[in-house]
Amino acid sequence: MTLNRRSFLFRSGLNAFGLAAAMQLIKPAKAEAAFLAPKESARSCRPDDSLTALIEGNARFAAAWQAKNKATSLNDRAQVMSNLWLDNCFLPASVLEESQSPWASILSCADSRVAPEWIFDAAAGDLFVVRSAGNTPFNEGIASLEFGVAVLKTPLILVLGHSNCGAVKAARSSHSLTPLFDQLIMPIRANLVPGNNLENAVKNNASATAQQLSTRSDVLANAVQMGNLQIVAGYFDIASGKVSII
Ligand SMILES: [Zn+2]
């Protein structure tokens, strides 16, 4: 009997090293070969150091963001923002359609002002992104990050909080929005420290989340232990456009 890869994953529960082991044990069907092994042409866009690439990309964004705020006309605003995307490693659609090799994973807030590709001056194929209100590490999100690390071999996960975060504000209040939302922000509430202001609460939540990823996922913990993965936390300041690594 041929063991279907999908049924194997479901039977094994996709837990602990299940994902990584499954990827090694199961010979992929021909159509999945590119999916499991990013092609060299996609890998060619990988920087030597992912964290440095994120920091440099954000510096380009922050400079344009601040210049835009000083611009006095539509044309001036468009001009300064057109300075972005000059340093991207763009891949043709034909390559992207076949394969991907993102060089960093981001767990960020769903907030409309915190789009990772935007604030890191990145292109399609660069970032593997999971988003939730308050960058909460929900199980499906962690599973997605496991996929990014085990299959796509992303060497970095950045957990990104941001200024004036509505989800962290909600966690700091006793107001209930919806049952599911209350459930989502429970981990944020667990990370609150009495006396912290909003900025420190956001930073503390991002740092605690970064630490929790390894304790909640053997796949991520093993990758860290093997030296194949770095997990860091960051804070995006909307006013300045700058990301600081916490
Ligand atoms: Zn937020």
PDB file of C-alpha atoms and ligand atoms in Angstrom:
ATOM      1  CA  MET A   1       0.000   0.000   0.000  1.00  0.00           C
ATOM      2  CA  THR A   2       1.355   3.395  -0.904  1.00  0.00           C
ATOM      3  CA  LEU A   3       1.526   5.683   2.082  1.00  0.00           C
ATOM      4  CA  ASN A   4       0.041   8.990   1.103  1.00  0.00           C
ATOM      5  CA  ARG A   5       2.141  11.838   2.552  1.00  0.00           C
ATOM      6  CA  ARG A   6      -0.850  13.852   3.700  1.00  0.00           C
ATOM      7  CA  SER A   7      -2.463  10.910   5.499  1.00  0.00           C
ATOM      8  CA  PHE A   8       0.897  10.164   7.166  1.00  0.00           C
ATOM      9  CA  LEU A   9       1.078  13.718   8.491  1.00  0.00           C
ATOM     10  CA  PHE A  10      -2.419  13.512   9.873  1.00  0.00           C
ATOM     11  CA  ARG A  11      -1.810  10.107  11.470  1.00  0.00           C
ATOM     12  CA  SER A  12       1.421  11.270  13.054  1.00  0.00           C
ATOM     13  CA  GLY A  13      -0.340  14.303  14.470  1.00  0.00           C
ATOM     14  CA  LEU A  14       2.259  16.698  13.014  1.00  0.00           C
ATOM     15  CA  ASN A  15       3.741  17.128  16.439  1.00  0.00           C
ATOM     16  CA  ALA A  16       7.233  17.495  17.886  1.00  0.00           C
ATOM     17  CA  PHE A  17       9.635  16.326  15.221  1.00  0.00           C
ATOM     18  CA  GLY A  18       6.755  14.862  13.244  1.00  0.00           C
ATOM     19  CA  LEU A  19       6.948  17.504  10.571  1.00  0.00           C
ATOM     20  CA  ALA A  20      10.703  17.346  10.073  1.00  0.00           C
ATOM     21  CA  ALA A  21      10.782  13.569  10.320  1.00  0.00           C
ATOM     22  CA  ALA A  22       7.935  13.232   7.885  1.00  0.00           C
ATOM     23  CA  MET A  23       9.714  15.452   5.403  1.00  0.00           C
ATOM     24  CA  GLN A  24      12.776  13.203   5.573  1.00  0.00           C
ATOM     25  CA  LEU A  25      11.030   9.844   5.667  1.00  0.00           C
ATOM     26  CA  ILE A  26       8.461  10.358   2.987  1.00  0.00           C
ATOM     27  CA  LYS A  27       9.636  10.528  -0.560  1.00  0.00           C
ATOM     28  CA  PRO A  28       7.726  13.458  -2.050  1.00  0.00           C
ATOM     29  CA  ALA A  29       5.526  13.026  -5.043  1.00  0.00           C
ATOM     30  CA  LYS A  30       7.047  14.525  -8.156  1.00  0.00           C
ATOM     31  CA  ALA A  31       4.744  17.505  -8.126  1.00  0.00           C
ATOM     32  CA  GLU A  32       5.849  18.353  -4.571  1.00  0.00           C
ATOM     33  CA  ALA A  33       9.572  18.200  -5.182  1.00  0.00           C
ATOM     34  CA  ALA A  34       9.983  21.935  -5.754  1.00  0.00           C
ATOM     35  CA  PHE A  35       7.814  22.651  -2.731  1.00  0.00           C
ATOM     36  CA  LEU A  36      10.096  20.645  -0.467  1.00  0.00           C
ATOM     37  CA  ALA A  37      13.383  21.827  -1.895  1.00  0.00           C
ATOM     38  CA  PRO A  38      13.527  25.485  -2.920  1.00  0.00           C
ATOM     39  CA  LYS A  39      15.322  25.860  -6.207  1.00  0.00           C
ATOM     40  CA  GLU A  40      18.718  27.467  -6.367  1.00  0.00           C
ATOM     41  CA  SER A  41      17.282  30.402  -8.298  1.00  0.00           C
ATOM     42  CA  ALA A  42      14.999  31.225  -5.334  1.00  0.00           C
ATOM     43  CA  ARG A  43      17.817  30.724  -2.830  1.00  0.00           C
ATOM     44  CA  SER A  44      19.945  33.245  -4.698  1.00  0.00           C
ATOM     45  CA  CYS A  45      18.019  36.064  -3.009  1.00  0.00           C
ATOM     46  CA  ARG A  46      19.013  34.981   0.506  1.00  0.00           C
ATOM     47  CA  PRO A  47      21.224  37.461   2.354  1.00  0.00           C
ATOM     48  CA  ASP A  48      24.242  36.287   4.348  1.00  0.00           C
ATOM     49  CA  ASP A  49      22.681  37.470   7.599  1.00  0.00           C
ATOM     50  CA  SER A  50      18.891  37.680   7.896  1.00  0.00           C
ATOM     51  CA  LEU A  51      18.784  39.903  10.984  1.00  0.00           C
ATOM     52  CA  THR A  52      21.176  42.400   9.405  1.00  0.00           C
ATOM     53  CA  ALA A  53      19.084  42.376   6.237  1.00  0.00           C
ATOM     54  CA  LEU A  54      15.930  43.134   8.242  1.00  0.00           C
ATOM     55  CA  ILE A  55      17.643  45.960  10.131  1.00  0.00           C
ATOM     56  CA  GLU A  56      19.028  47.459   6.922  1.00  0.00           C
ATOM     57  CA  GLY A  57      15.675  47.154   5.156  1.00  0.00           C
ATOM     58  CA  ASN A  58      13.935  48.881   8.045  1.00  0.00           C
ATOM     59  CA  ALA A  59      16.517  51.678   8.018  1.00  0.00           C
ATOM     60  CA  ARG A  60      15.659  52.320   4.363  1.00  0.00           C
ATOM     61  CA  PHE A  61      11.949  52.304   5.187  1.00  0.00           C
ATOM     62  CA  ALA A  62      12.295  54.572   8.244  1.00  0.00           C
ATOM     63  CA  ALA A  63      14.296  57.132   6.258  1.00  0.00           C
ATOM     64  CA  ALA A  64      11.628  57.246   3.547  1.00  0.00           C
ATOM     65  CA  TRP A  65       8.820  57.248   6.128  1.00  0.00           C
ATOM     66  CA  GLN A  66      10.272  60.239   7.960  1.00  0.00           C
ATOM     67  CA  ALA A  67      11.027  62.118   4.735  1.00  0.00           C
ATOM     68  CA  LYS A  68       7.465  61.485   3.566  1.00  0.00           C
ATOM     69  CA  ASN A  69       6.106  63.096   6.712  1.00  0.00           C
ATOM     70  CA  LYS A  70       8.074  66.247   5.908  1.00  0.00           C
ATOM     71  CA  ALA A  71       7.011  66.355   2.262  1.00  0.00           C
ATOM     72  CA  THR A  72       4.540  69.059   1.385  1.00  0.00           C
ATOM     73  CA  SER A  73       3.125  67.810  -1.898  1.00  0.00           C
ATOM     74  CA  LEU A  74       1.840  64.596  -3.411  1.00  0.00           C
ATOM     75  CA  ASN A  75       4.768  64.499  -5.803  1.00  0.00           C
ATOM     76  CA  ASP A  76       7.298  65.001  -3.018  1.00  0.00           C
ATOM     77  CA  ARG A  77       5.708  62.227  -0.978  1.00  0.00           C
ATOM     78  CA  ALA A  78       5.744  59.874  -3.944  1.00  0.00           C
ATOM     79  CA  GLN A  79       9.342  60.810  -4.691  1.00  0.00           C
ATOM     80  CA  VAL A  80      10.702  59.923  -1.249  1.00  0.00           C
ATOM     81  CA  MET A  81       8.744  56.685  -1.087  1.00  0.00           C
ATOM     82  CA  SER A  82      10.032  55.736  -4.535  1.00  0.00           C
ATOM     83  CA  ASN A  83      13.458  55.433  -2.903  1.00  0.00           C
ATOM     84  CA  LEU A  84      12.227  52.123  -1.503  1.00  0.00           C
ATOM     85  CA  TRP A  85      12.521  48.798  -3.340  1.00  0.00           C
ATOM     86  CA  LEU A  86      15.804  49.827  -4.929  1.00  0.00           C
ATOM     87  CA  ASP A  87      17.847  47.287  -2.970  1.00  0.00           C
ATOM     88  CA  ASN A  88      15.459  44.352  -3.248  1.00  0.00           C
ATOM     89  CA  CYS A  89      16.474  41.112  -4.874  1.00  0.00           C
ATOM     90  CA  PHE A  90      13.487  40.746  -7.131  1.00  0.00           C
ATOM     91  CA  LEU A  91      12.767  37.334  -8.563  1.00  0.00           C
ATOM     92  CA  PRO A  92      10.814  36.900 -11.775  1.00  0.00           C
ATOM     93  CA  ALA A  93       7.303  35.547 -11.418  1.00  0.00           C
ATOM     94  CA  SER A  94       8.330  32.353 -13.225  1.00  0.00           C
ATOM     95  CA  VAL A  95      10.783  31.565 -10.390  1.00  0.00           C
ATOM     96  CA  LEU A  96       8.395  32.553  -7.623  1.00  0.00           C
ATOM     97  CA  GLU A  97       5.663  30.413  -9.107  1.00  0.00           C
ATOM     98  CA  GLU A  98       7.888  27.340  -8.913  1.00  0.00           C
ATOM     99  CA  SER A  99       9.519  27.824  -5.559  1.00  0.00           C
ATOM    100  CA  GLN A 100      10.161  30.042  -2.547  1.00  0.00           C
ATOM    101  CA  SER A 101      13.060  30.505  -0.196  1.00  0.00           C
ATOM    102  CA  PRO A 102      12.098  33.207   2.335  1.00  0.00           C
ATOM    103  CA  TRP A 103      15.046  34.311   4.461  1.00  0.00           C
ATOM    104  CA  ALA A 104      13.152  35.352   7.590  1.00  0.00           C
ATOM    105  CA  SER A 105       9.899  34.497   9.365  1.00  0.00           C
ATOM    106  CA  ILE A 106       7.916  37.221  11.095  1.00  0.00           C
ATOM    107  CA  LEU A 107       5.213  36.849  13.742  1.00  0.00           C
ATOM    108  CA  SER A 108       3.635  40.290  13.772  1.00  0.00           C
ATOM    109  CA  CYS A 109       0.451  41.998  14.865  1.00  0.00           C
ATOM    110  CA  ALA A 110      -2.427  42.070  12.391  1.00  0.00           C
ATOM    111  CA  ASP A 111      -2.473  45.867  12.770  1.00  0.00           C
ATOM    112  CA  SER A 112      -2.840  47.607   9.388  1.00  0.00           C
ATOM    113  CA  ARG A 113       0.170  49.845  10.101  1.00  0.00           C
ATOM    114  CA  VAL A 114       2.587  46.992  10.683  1.00  0.00           C
ATOM    115  CA  ALA A 115       2.796  45.202   7.321  1.00  0.00           C
ATOM    116  CA  PRO A 116       6.199  43.431   7.481  1.00  0.00           C
ATOM    117  CA  GLU A 117       7.088  43.619   3.774  1.00  0.00           C
ATOM    118  CA  TRP A 118       6.437  47.360   3.943  1.00  0.00           C
ATOM    119  CA  ILE A 119       8.429  48.206   7.043  1.00  0.00           C
ATOM    120  CA  PHE A 120      11.377  45.977   6.103  1.00  0.00           C
ATOM    121  CA  ASP A 121      11.479  47.126   2.471  1.00  0.00           C
ATOM    122  CA  ALA A 122      11.154  43.514   1.361  1.00  0.00           C
ATOM    123  CA  ALA A 123       9.806  41.901  -1.793  1.00  0.00           C
ATOM    124  CA  ALA A 124       7.628  38.910  -2.602  1.00  0.00           C
ATOM    125  CA  GLY A 125       9.453  35.712  -1.644  1.00  0.00           C
ATOM    126  CA  ASP A 126      11.559  37.374   1.089  1.00  0.00           C
ATOM    127  CA  LEU A 127       9.464  36.990   4.246  1.00  0.00           C
ATOM    128  CA  PHE A 128       7.350  34.163   5.657  1.00  0.00           C
ATOM    129  CA  VAL A 129       4.724  36.010   7.681  1.00  0.00           C
ATOM    130  CA  VAL A 130       2.252  34.954  10.387  1.00  0.00           C
ATOM    131  CA  ARG A 131      -0.001  37.644  11.810  1.00  0.00           C
ATOM    132  CA  SER A 132      -2.506  37.843  14.644  1.00  0.00           C
ATOM    133  CA  ALA A 133      -3.844  40.605  16.863  1.00  0.00           C
ATOM    134  CA  GLY A 134      -1.111  41.288  19.416  1.00  0.00           C
ATOM    135  CA  ASN A 135       1.317  38.888  17.646  1.00  0.00           C
ATOM    136  CA  THR A 136      -0.192  36.174  19.807  1.00  0.00           C
ATOM    137  CA  PRO A 137       1.431  32.732  19.454  1.00  0.00           C
ATOM    138  CA  PHE A 138      -1.712  30.731  18.677  1.00  0.00           C
ATOM    139  CA  ASN A 139      -1.221  27.044  17.824  1.00  0.00           C
ATOM    140  CA  GLU A 140      -1.933  27.366  14.116  1.00  0.00           C
ATOM    141  CA  GLY A 141       0.497  30.261  13.919  1.00  0.00           C
ATOM    142  CA  ILE A 142       3.241  28.229  15.594  1.00  0.00           C
ATOM    143  CA  ALA A 143       2.504  25.379  13.197  1.00  0.00           C
ATOM    144  CA  SER A 144       2.971  27.814  10.320  1.00  0.00           C
ATOM    145  CA  LEU A 145       6.325  28.926  11.751  1.00  0.00           C
ATOM    146  CA  GLU A 146       7.307  25.256  12.050  1.00  0.00           C
ATOM    147  CA  PHE A 147       6.583  24.894   8.357  1.00  0.00           C
ATOM    148  CA  GLY A 148       8.724  27.939   7.618  1.00  0.00           C
ATOM    149  CA  VAL A 149      11.651  26.509   9.575  1.00  0.00           C
ATOM    150  CA  ALA A 150      11.355  22.780   8.826  1.00  0.00           C
ATOM    151  CA  VAL A 151      10.474  23.001   5.145  1.00  0.00           C
ATOM    152  CA  LEU A 152      11.567  26.421   3.922  1.00  0.00           C
ATOM    153  CA  LYS A 153      14.608  26.584   6.226  1.00  0.00           C
ATOM    154  CA  THR A 154      14.110  30.148   7.359  1.00  0.00           C
ATOM    155  CA  PRO A 155      17.042  30.890   9.711  1.00  0.00           C
ATOM    156  CA  LEU A 156      15.341  33.645  11.716  1.00  0.00           C
ATOM    157  CA  ILE A 157      12.013  34.287  13.458  1.00  0.00           C
ATOM    158  CA  LEU A 158      11.264  37.854  14.528  1.00  0.00           C
ATOM    159  CA  VAL A 159       8.330  38.411  16.901  1.00  0.00           C
ATOM    160  CA  LEU A 160       7.280  41.987  16.251  1.00  0.00           C
ATOM    161  CA  GLY A 161       5.276  44.152  18.635  1.00  0.00           C
ATOM    162  CA  HIS A 162       4.471  47.781  17.879  1.00  0.00           C
ATOM    163  CA  SER A 163       3.556  51.123  19.412  1.00  0.00           C
ATOM    164  CA  ASN A 164      -0.048  51.815  20.369  1.00  0.00           C
ATOM    165  CA  CYS A 165      -1.085  48.159  19.929  1.00  0.00           C
ATOM    166  CA  GLY A 166      -4.854  47.784  20.252  1.00  0.00           C
ATOM    167  CA  ALA A 167      -4.684  44.103  21.213  1.00  0.00           C
ATOM    168  CA  VAL A 168      -2.292  44.789  24.092  1.00  0.00           C
ATOM    169  CA  LYS A 169      -4.513  47.689  25.143  1.00  0.00           C
ATOM    170  CA  ALA A 170      -7.458  45.290  25.167  1.00  0.00           C
ATOM    171  CA  ALA A 171      -5.476  42.802  27.241  1.00  0.00           C
ATOM    172  CA  ARG A 172      -4.746  45.554  29.770  1.00  0.00           C
ATOM    173  CA  SER A 173      -8.442  46.323  30.174  1.00  0.00           C
ATOM    174  CA  SER A 174     -11.151  44.151  31.684  1.00  0.00           C
ATOM    175  CA  HIS A 175     -13.500  44.849  28.782  1.00  0.00           C
ATOM    176  CA  SER A 176     -14.646  41.794  26.830  1.00  0.00           C
ATOM    177  CA  LEU A 177     -14.967  42.070  23.061  1.00  0.00           C
ATOM    178  CA  THR A 178     -15.910  38.591  21.845  1.00  0.00           C
ATOM    179  CA  PRO A 179     -15.297  35.148  23.374  1.00  0.00           C
ATOM    180  CA  LEU A 180     -12.826  34.212  20.650  1.00  0.00           C
ATOM    181  CA  PHE A 181     -10.962  37.508  20.906  1.00  0.00           C
ATOM    182  CA  ASP A 182     -10.757  37.106  24.678  1.00  0.00           C
ATOM    183  CA  GLN A 183      -9.239  33.697  24.066  1.00  0.00           C
ATOM    184  CA  LEU A 184      -6.760  35.135  21.584  1.00  0.00           C
ATOM    185  CA  ILE A 185      -5.447  37.781  23.967  1.00  0.00           C
ATOM    186  CA  MET A 186      -5.194  35.449  26.978  1.00  0.00           C
ATOM    187  CA  PRO A 187      -1.449  34.916  26.370  1.00  0.00           C
ATOM    188  CA  ILE A 188      -0.953  38.702  26.296  1.00  0.00           C
ATOM    189  CA  ARG A 189      -2.744  39.021  29.638  1.00  0.00           C
ATOM    190  CA  ALA A 190      -0.481  36.304  31.034  1.00  0.00           C
ATOM    191  CA  ASN A 191       2.577  38.361  30.024  1.00  0.00           C
ATOM    192  CA  LEU A 192       1.400  41.628  31.636  1.00  0.00           C
ATOM    193  CA  VAL A 193       3.531  42.993  34.431  1.00  0.00           C
ATOM    194  CA  PRO A 194       1.795  45.270  36.960  1.00  0.00           C
ATOM    195  CA  GLY A 195       2.936  48.868  36.610  1.00  0.00           C
ATOM    196  CA  ASN A 196       4.196  48.543  33.043  1.00  0.00           C
ATOM    197  CA  ASN A 197       3.136  51.248  30.600  1.00  0.00           C
ATOM    198  CA  LEU A 198       1.778  50.269  27.190  1.00  0.00           C
ATOM    199  CA  GLU A 199       5.154  50.389  25.420  1.00  0.00           C
ATOM    200  CA  ASN A 200       6.805  48.179  28.012  1.00  0.00           C
ATOM    201  CA  ALA A 201       3.818  45.824  27.993  1.00  0.00           C
ATOM    202  CA  VAL A 202       4.151  45.445  24.212  1.00  0.00           C
ATOM    203  CA  LYS A 203       7.898  44.837  24.449  1.00  0.00           C
ATOM    204  CA  ASN A 204       7.493  42.380  27.296  1.00  0.00           C
ATOM    205  CA  ASN A 205       4.808  40.517  25.374  1.00  0.00           C
ATOM    206  CA  ALA A 206       6.999  40.260  22.266  1.00  0.00           C
ATOM    207  CA  SER A 207       9.994  39.030  24.271  1.00  0.00           C
ATOM    208  CA  ALA A 208       7.924  36.509  26.218  1.00  0.00           C
ATOM    209  CA  THR A 209       6.366  35.258  22.999  1.00  0.00           C
ATOM    210  CA  ALA A 210       9.786  34.800  21.398  1.00  0.00           C
ATOM    211  CA  GLN A 211      10.845  32.681  24.372  1.00  0.00           C
ATOM    212  CA  GLN A 212       7.614  30.691  24.356  1.00  0.00           C
ATOM    213  CA  LEU A 213       8.013  29.614  20.743  1.00  0.00           C
ATOM    214  CA  SER A 214      10.840  27.261  21.680  1.00  0.00           C
ATOM    215  CA  THR A 215       9.079  25.894  24.730  1.00  0.00           C
ATOM    216  CA  ARG A 216       5.901  25.197  22.777  1.00  0.00           C
ATOM    217  CA  SER A 217       7.495  23.713  19.672  1.00  0.00           C
ATOM    218  CA  ASP A 218      10.090  20.944  19.626  1.00  0.00           C
ATOM    219  CA  VAL A 219      10.681  21.641  15.930  1.00  0.00           C
ATOM    220  CA  LEU A 220      11.686  25.242  16.687  1.00  0.00           C
ATOM    221  CA  ALA A 221      13.609  24.287  19.831  1.00  0.00           C
ATOM    222  CA  ASN A 222      15.607  21.664  17.936  1.00  0.00           C
ATOM    223  CA  ALA A 223      16.384  24.111  15.138  1.00  0.00           C
ATOM    224  CA  VAL A 224      17.674  26.625  17.708  1.00  0.00           C
ATOM    225  CA  GLN A 225      19.734  23.940  19.423  1.00  0.00           C
ATOM    226  CA  MET A 226      21.255  22.848  16.110  1.00  0.00           C
ATOM    227  CA  GLY A 227      22.243  26.429  15.359  1.00  0.00           C
ATOM    228  CA  ASN A 228      19.895  26.620  12.382  1.00  0.00           C
ATOM    229  CA  LEU A 229      17.467  29.137  13.842  1.00  0.00           C
ATOM    230  CA  GLN A 230      17.610  32.402  15.771  1.00  0.00           C
ATOM    231  CA  ILE A 231      14.476  33.742  17.486  1.00  0.00           C
ATOM    232  CA  VAL A 232      14.398  37.434  18.422  1.00  0.00           C
ATOM    233  CA  ALA A 233      11.839  40.037  19.450  1.00  0.00           C
ATOM    234  CA  GLY A 234      11.418  43.548  18.076  1.00  0.00           C
ATOM    235  CA  TYR A 235       9.406  46.715  18.551  1.00  0.00           C
ATOM    236  CA  PHE A 236       8.090  48.869  15.690  1.00  0.00           C
ATOM    237  CA  ASP A 237       7.587  52.547  16.472  1.00  0.00           C
ATOM    238  CA  ILE A 238       4.918  53.806  14.085  1.00  0.00           C
ATOM    239  CA  ALA A 239       5.860  57.490  14.431  1.00  0.00           C
ATOM    240  CA  SER A 240       9.508  57.086  13.439  1.00  0.00           C
ATOM    241  CA  GLY A 241       9.099  53.947  11.325  1.00  0.00           C
ATOM    242  CA  LYS A 242      11.982  52.359  13.214  1.00  0.00           C
ATOM    243  CA  VAL A 243      12.201  48.777  14.453  1.00  0.00           C
ATOM    244  CA  SER A 244      14.377  48.151  17.484  1.00  0.00           C
ATOM    245  CA  ILE A 245      15.530  44.676  18.436  1.00  0.00           C
ATOM    246  CA  ILE A 246      14.636  44.078  22.071  1.00  0.00           C
TER     247      ILE A 246
HETATM  248 ZN    ZN B   1      -1.148  45.454  17.552  1.00  0.00          ZN
END
